[in-house]
XYZ file of N, CA and C in Angstrom:
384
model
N -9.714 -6.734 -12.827
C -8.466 -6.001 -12.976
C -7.299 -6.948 -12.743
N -6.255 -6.879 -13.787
C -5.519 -7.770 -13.378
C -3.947 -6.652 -12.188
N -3.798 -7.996 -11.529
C -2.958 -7.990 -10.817
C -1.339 -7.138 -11.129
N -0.868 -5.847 -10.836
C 0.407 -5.539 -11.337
C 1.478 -5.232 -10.486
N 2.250 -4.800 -10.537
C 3.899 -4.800 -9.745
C 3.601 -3.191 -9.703
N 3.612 -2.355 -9.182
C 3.483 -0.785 -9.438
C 4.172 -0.410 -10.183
N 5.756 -0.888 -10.172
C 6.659 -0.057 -11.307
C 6.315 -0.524 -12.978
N 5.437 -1.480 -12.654
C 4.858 -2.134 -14.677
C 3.874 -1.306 -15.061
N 2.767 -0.899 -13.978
C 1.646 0.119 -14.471
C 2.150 1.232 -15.374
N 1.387 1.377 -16.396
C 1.774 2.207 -17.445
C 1.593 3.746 -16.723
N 2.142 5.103 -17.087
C 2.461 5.790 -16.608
C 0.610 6.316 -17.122
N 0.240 5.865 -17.928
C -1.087 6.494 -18.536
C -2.095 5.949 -17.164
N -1.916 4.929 -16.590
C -2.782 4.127 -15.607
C -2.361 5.440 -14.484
N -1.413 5.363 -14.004
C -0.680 6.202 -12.785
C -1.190 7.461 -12.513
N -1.327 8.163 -14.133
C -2.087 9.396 -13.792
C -3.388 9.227 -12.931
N -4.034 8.430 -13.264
C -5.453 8.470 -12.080
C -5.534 7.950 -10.845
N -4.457 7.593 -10.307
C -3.998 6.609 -9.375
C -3.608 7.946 -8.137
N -4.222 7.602 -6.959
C -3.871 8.765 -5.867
C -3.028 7.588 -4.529
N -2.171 8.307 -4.056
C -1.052 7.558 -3.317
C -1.403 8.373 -1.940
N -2.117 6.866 -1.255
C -2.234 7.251 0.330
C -1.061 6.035 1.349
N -0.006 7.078 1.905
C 0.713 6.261 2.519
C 0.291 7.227 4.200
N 1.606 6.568 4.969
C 0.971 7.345 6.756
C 3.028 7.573 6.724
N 3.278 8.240 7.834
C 4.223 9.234 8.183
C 5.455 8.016 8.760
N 5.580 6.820 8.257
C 6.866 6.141 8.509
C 8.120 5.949 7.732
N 8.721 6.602 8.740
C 10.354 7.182 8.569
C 10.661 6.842 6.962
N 10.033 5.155 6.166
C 10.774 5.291 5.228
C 10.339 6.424 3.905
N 9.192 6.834 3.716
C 8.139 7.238 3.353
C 8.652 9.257 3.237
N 9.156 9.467 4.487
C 9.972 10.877 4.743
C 11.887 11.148 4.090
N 12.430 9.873 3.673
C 13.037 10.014 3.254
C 13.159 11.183 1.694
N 14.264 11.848 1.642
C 14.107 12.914 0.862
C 13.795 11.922 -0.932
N 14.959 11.413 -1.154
C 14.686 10.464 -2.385
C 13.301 9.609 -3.030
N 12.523 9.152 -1.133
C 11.691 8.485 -1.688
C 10.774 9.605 -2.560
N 10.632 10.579 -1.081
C 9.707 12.149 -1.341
C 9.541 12.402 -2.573
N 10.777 12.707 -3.545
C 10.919 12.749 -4.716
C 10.482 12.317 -5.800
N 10.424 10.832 -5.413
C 10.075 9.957 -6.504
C 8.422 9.828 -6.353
N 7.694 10.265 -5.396
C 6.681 10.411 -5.283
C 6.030 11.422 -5.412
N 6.409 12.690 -5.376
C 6.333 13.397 -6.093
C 6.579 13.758 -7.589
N 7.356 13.223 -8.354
C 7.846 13.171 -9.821
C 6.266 12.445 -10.358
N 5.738 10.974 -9.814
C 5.181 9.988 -9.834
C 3.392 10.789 -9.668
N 3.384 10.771 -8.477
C 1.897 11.460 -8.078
C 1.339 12.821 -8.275
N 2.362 13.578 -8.450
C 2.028 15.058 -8.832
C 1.592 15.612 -7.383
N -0.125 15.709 -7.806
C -0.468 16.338 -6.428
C -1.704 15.707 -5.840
N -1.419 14.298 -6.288
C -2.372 13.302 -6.097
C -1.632 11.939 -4.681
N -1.417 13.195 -3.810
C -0.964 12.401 -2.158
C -1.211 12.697 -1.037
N -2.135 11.350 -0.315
C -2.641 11.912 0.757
C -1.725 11.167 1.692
N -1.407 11.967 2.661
C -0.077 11.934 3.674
C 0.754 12.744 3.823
N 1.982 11.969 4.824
C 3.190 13.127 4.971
C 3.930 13.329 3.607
N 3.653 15.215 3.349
C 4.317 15.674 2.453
C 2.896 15.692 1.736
N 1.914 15.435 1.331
C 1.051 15.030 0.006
C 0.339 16.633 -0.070
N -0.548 16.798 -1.108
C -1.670 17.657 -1.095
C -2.581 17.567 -0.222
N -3.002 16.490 0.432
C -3.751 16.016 1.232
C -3.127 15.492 2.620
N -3.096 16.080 3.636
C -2.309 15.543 4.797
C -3.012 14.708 5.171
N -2.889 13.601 6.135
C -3.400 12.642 6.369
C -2.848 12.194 7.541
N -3.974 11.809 8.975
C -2.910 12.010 10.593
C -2.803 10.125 9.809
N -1.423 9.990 10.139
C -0.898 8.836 10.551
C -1.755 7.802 11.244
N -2.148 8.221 12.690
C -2.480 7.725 13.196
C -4.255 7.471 13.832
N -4.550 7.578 12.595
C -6.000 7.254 12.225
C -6.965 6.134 11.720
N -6.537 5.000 12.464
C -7.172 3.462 11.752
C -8.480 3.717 11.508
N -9.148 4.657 12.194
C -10.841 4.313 11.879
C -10.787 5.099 10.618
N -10.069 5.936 9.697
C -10.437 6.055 8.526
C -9.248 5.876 7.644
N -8.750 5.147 8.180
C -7.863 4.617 7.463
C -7.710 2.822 6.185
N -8.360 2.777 5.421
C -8.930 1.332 5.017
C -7.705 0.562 4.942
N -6.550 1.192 4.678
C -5.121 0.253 4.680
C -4.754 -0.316 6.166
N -5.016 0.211 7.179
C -5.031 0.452 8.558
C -6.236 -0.498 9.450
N -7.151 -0.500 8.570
C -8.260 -1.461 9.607
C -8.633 -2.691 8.442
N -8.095 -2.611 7.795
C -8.777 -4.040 6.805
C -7.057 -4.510 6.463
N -6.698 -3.899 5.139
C -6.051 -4.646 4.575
C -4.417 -5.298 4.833
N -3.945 -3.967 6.032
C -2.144 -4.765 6.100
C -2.924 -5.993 7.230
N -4.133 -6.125 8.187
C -4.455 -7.294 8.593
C -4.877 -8.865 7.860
N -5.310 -7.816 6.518
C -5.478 -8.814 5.777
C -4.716 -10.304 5.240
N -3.528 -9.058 4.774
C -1.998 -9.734 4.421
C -1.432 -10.441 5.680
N -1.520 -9.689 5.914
C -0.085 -10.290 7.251
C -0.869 -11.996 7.498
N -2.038 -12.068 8.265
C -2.680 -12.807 8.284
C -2.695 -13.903 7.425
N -2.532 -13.737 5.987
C -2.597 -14.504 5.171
C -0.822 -14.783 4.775
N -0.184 -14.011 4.960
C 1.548 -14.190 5.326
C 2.070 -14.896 5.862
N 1.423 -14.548 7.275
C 2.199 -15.507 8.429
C 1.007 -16.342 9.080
N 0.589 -17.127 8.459
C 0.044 -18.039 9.000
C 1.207 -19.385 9.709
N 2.051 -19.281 8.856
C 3.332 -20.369 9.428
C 4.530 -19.220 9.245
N 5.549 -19.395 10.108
C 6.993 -18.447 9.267
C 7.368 -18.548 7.983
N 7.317 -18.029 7.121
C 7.888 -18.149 6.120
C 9.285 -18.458 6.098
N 9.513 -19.883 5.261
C 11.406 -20.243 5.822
C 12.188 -19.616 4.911
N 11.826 -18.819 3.613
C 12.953 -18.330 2.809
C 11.967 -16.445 2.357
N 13.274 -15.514 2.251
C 12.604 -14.384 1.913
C 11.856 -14.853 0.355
N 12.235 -15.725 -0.612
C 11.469 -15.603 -1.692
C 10.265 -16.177 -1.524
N 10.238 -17.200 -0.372
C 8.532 -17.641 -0.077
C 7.759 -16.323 0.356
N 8.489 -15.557 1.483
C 7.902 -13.963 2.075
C 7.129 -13.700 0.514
N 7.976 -13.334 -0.511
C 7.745 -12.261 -1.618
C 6.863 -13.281 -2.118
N 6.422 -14.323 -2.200
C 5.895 -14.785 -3.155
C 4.234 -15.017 -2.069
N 4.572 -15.331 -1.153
C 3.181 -15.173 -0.600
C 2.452 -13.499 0.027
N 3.619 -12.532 -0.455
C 2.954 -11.165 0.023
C 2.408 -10.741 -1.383
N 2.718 -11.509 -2.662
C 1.893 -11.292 -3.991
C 0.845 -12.137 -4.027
N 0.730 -13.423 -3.233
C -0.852 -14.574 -3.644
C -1.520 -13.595 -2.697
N -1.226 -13.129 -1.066
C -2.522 -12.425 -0.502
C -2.688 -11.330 -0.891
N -1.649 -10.152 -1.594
C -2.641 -8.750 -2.355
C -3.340 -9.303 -3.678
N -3.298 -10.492 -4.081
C -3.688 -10.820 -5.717
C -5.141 -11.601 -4.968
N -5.085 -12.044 -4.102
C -6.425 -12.506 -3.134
C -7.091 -11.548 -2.685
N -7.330 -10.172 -3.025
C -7.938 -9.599 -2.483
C -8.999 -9.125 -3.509
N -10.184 -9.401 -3.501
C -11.193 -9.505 -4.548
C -11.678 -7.994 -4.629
N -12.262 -7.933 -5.964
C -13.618 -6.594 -5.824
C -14.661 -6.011 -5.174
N -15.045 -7.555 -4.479
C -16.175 -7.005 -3.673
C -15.373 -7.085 -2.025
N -14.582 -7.391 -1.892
C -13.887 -6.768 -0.445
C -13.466 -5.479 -0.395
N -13.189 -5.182 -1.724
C -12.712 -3.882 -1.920
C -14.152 -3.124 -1.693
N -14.842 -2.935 -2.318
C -16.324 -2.705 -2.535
C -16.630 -2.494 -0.855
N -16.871 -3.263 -0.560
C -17.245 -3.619 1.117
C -16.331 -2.819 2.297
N -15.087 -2.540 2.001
C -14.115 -1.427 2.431
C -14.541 -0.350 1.817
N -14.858 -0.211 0.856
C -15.522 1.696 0.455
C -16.409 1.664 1.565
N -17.484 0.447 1.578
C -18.878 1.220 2.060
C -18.291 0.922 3.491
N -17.560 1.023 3.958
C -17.247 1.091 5.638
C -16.241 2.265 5.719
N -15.517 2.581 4.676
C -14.501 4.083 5.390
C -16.085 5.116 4.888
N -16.740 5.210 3.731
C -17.519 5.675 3.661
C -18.889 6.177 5.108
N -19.007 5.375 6.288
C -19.794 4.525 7.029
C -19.022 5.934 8.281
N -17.386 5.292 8.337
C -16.989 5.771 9.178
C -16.366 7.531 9.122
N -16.097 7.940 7.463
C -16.452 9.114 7.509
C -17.030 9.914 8.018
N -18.556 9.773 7.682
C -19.643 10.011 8.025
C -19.906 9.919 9.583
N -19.295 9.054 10.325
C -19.635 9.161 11.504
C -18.307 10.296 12.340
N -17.357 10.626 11.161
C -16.424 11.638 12.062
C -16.780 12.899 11.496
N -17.418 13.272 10.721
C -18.496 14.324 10.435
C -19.133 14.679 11.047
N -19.956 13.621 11.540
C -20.836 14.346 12.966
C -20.437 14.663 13.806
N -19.081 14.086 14.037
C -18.529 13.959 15.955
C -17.504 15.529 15.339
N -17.445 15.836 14.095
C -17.240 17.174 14.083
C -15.385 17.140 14.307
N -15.191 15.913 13.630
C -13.636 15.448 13.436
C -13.053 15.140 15.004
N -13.473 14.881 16.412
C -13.214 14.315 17.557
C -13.811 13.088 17.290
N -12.820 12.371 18.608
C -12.915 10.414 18.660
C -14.609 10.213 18.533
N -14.714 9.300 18.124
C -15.900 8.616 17.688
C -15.574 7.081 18.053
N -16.357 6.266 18.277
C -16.405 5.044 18.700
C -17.451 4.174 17.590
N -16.123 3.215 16.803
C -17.158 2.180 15.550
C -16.906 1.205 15.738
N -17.831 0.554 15.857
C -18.487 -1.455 16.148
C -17.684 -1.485 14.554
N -16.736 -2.612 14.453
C -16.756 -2.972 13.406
C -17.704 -5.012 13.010
């Protein structure tokens, strides 16, 4: 799959595309709300979405336990000295993020689902 900017994805791609964000302030703004709604329909899991989603849920959260560690990590390994180095190395580490990591993040929110199923949606404790 190649690599895109979200606002280039064709609106035909977008339709199948489901938008999981978590409950920070910028995200609750009424405008953004809007445009994410116009955009996702009723394909949003989070604050405001069809699908609520607690914020504060890293163990099933895959954006939350893998990937903003991913980035950042691969971000700030040194300070970045200019915002266009920021932007240009927060596109090499999401464009670094392969299929089978992705792959390997299904079968672990999948993993950890399953283990908050049993615990009957209370804390559960996962070895990662």
């Amino acid at each position: 799959m190649q690599h895109h900017r979200f606002k280039d994805l064709p609106l035909s791609d977008l339709r199948n595309v489901w938008l999981q964000h978590d409950g920070g302030p910028p995200h609750k703004v009424s405008s953004v709300q809007q445009y994410i709604r116009d955009t996702f329909h009723q394909r949003v899991i989070g604050y405001g979405g069809c699908v609520e989603w607690t914020p504060r849920s890293p163990d099933l959260n895959p954006l939350d336990f893998f990937l903003w560690g991913y980035i950042k990590q691969r971000v700030y390994a040194t300070p970045p000295p200019t915002l266009q180095e920021l932007r240009n190395r927060i596109t090499d580490a999401c464009a670094s993020v392969s299929p089978a990591m992705l792959y390997n993040v299904q079968r672990e929110v999948q993993s950890c689902v399953q283990m908050c199923i049993v615990a009957e949606g209370h804390h559960f404790e996962h070895d990662r």
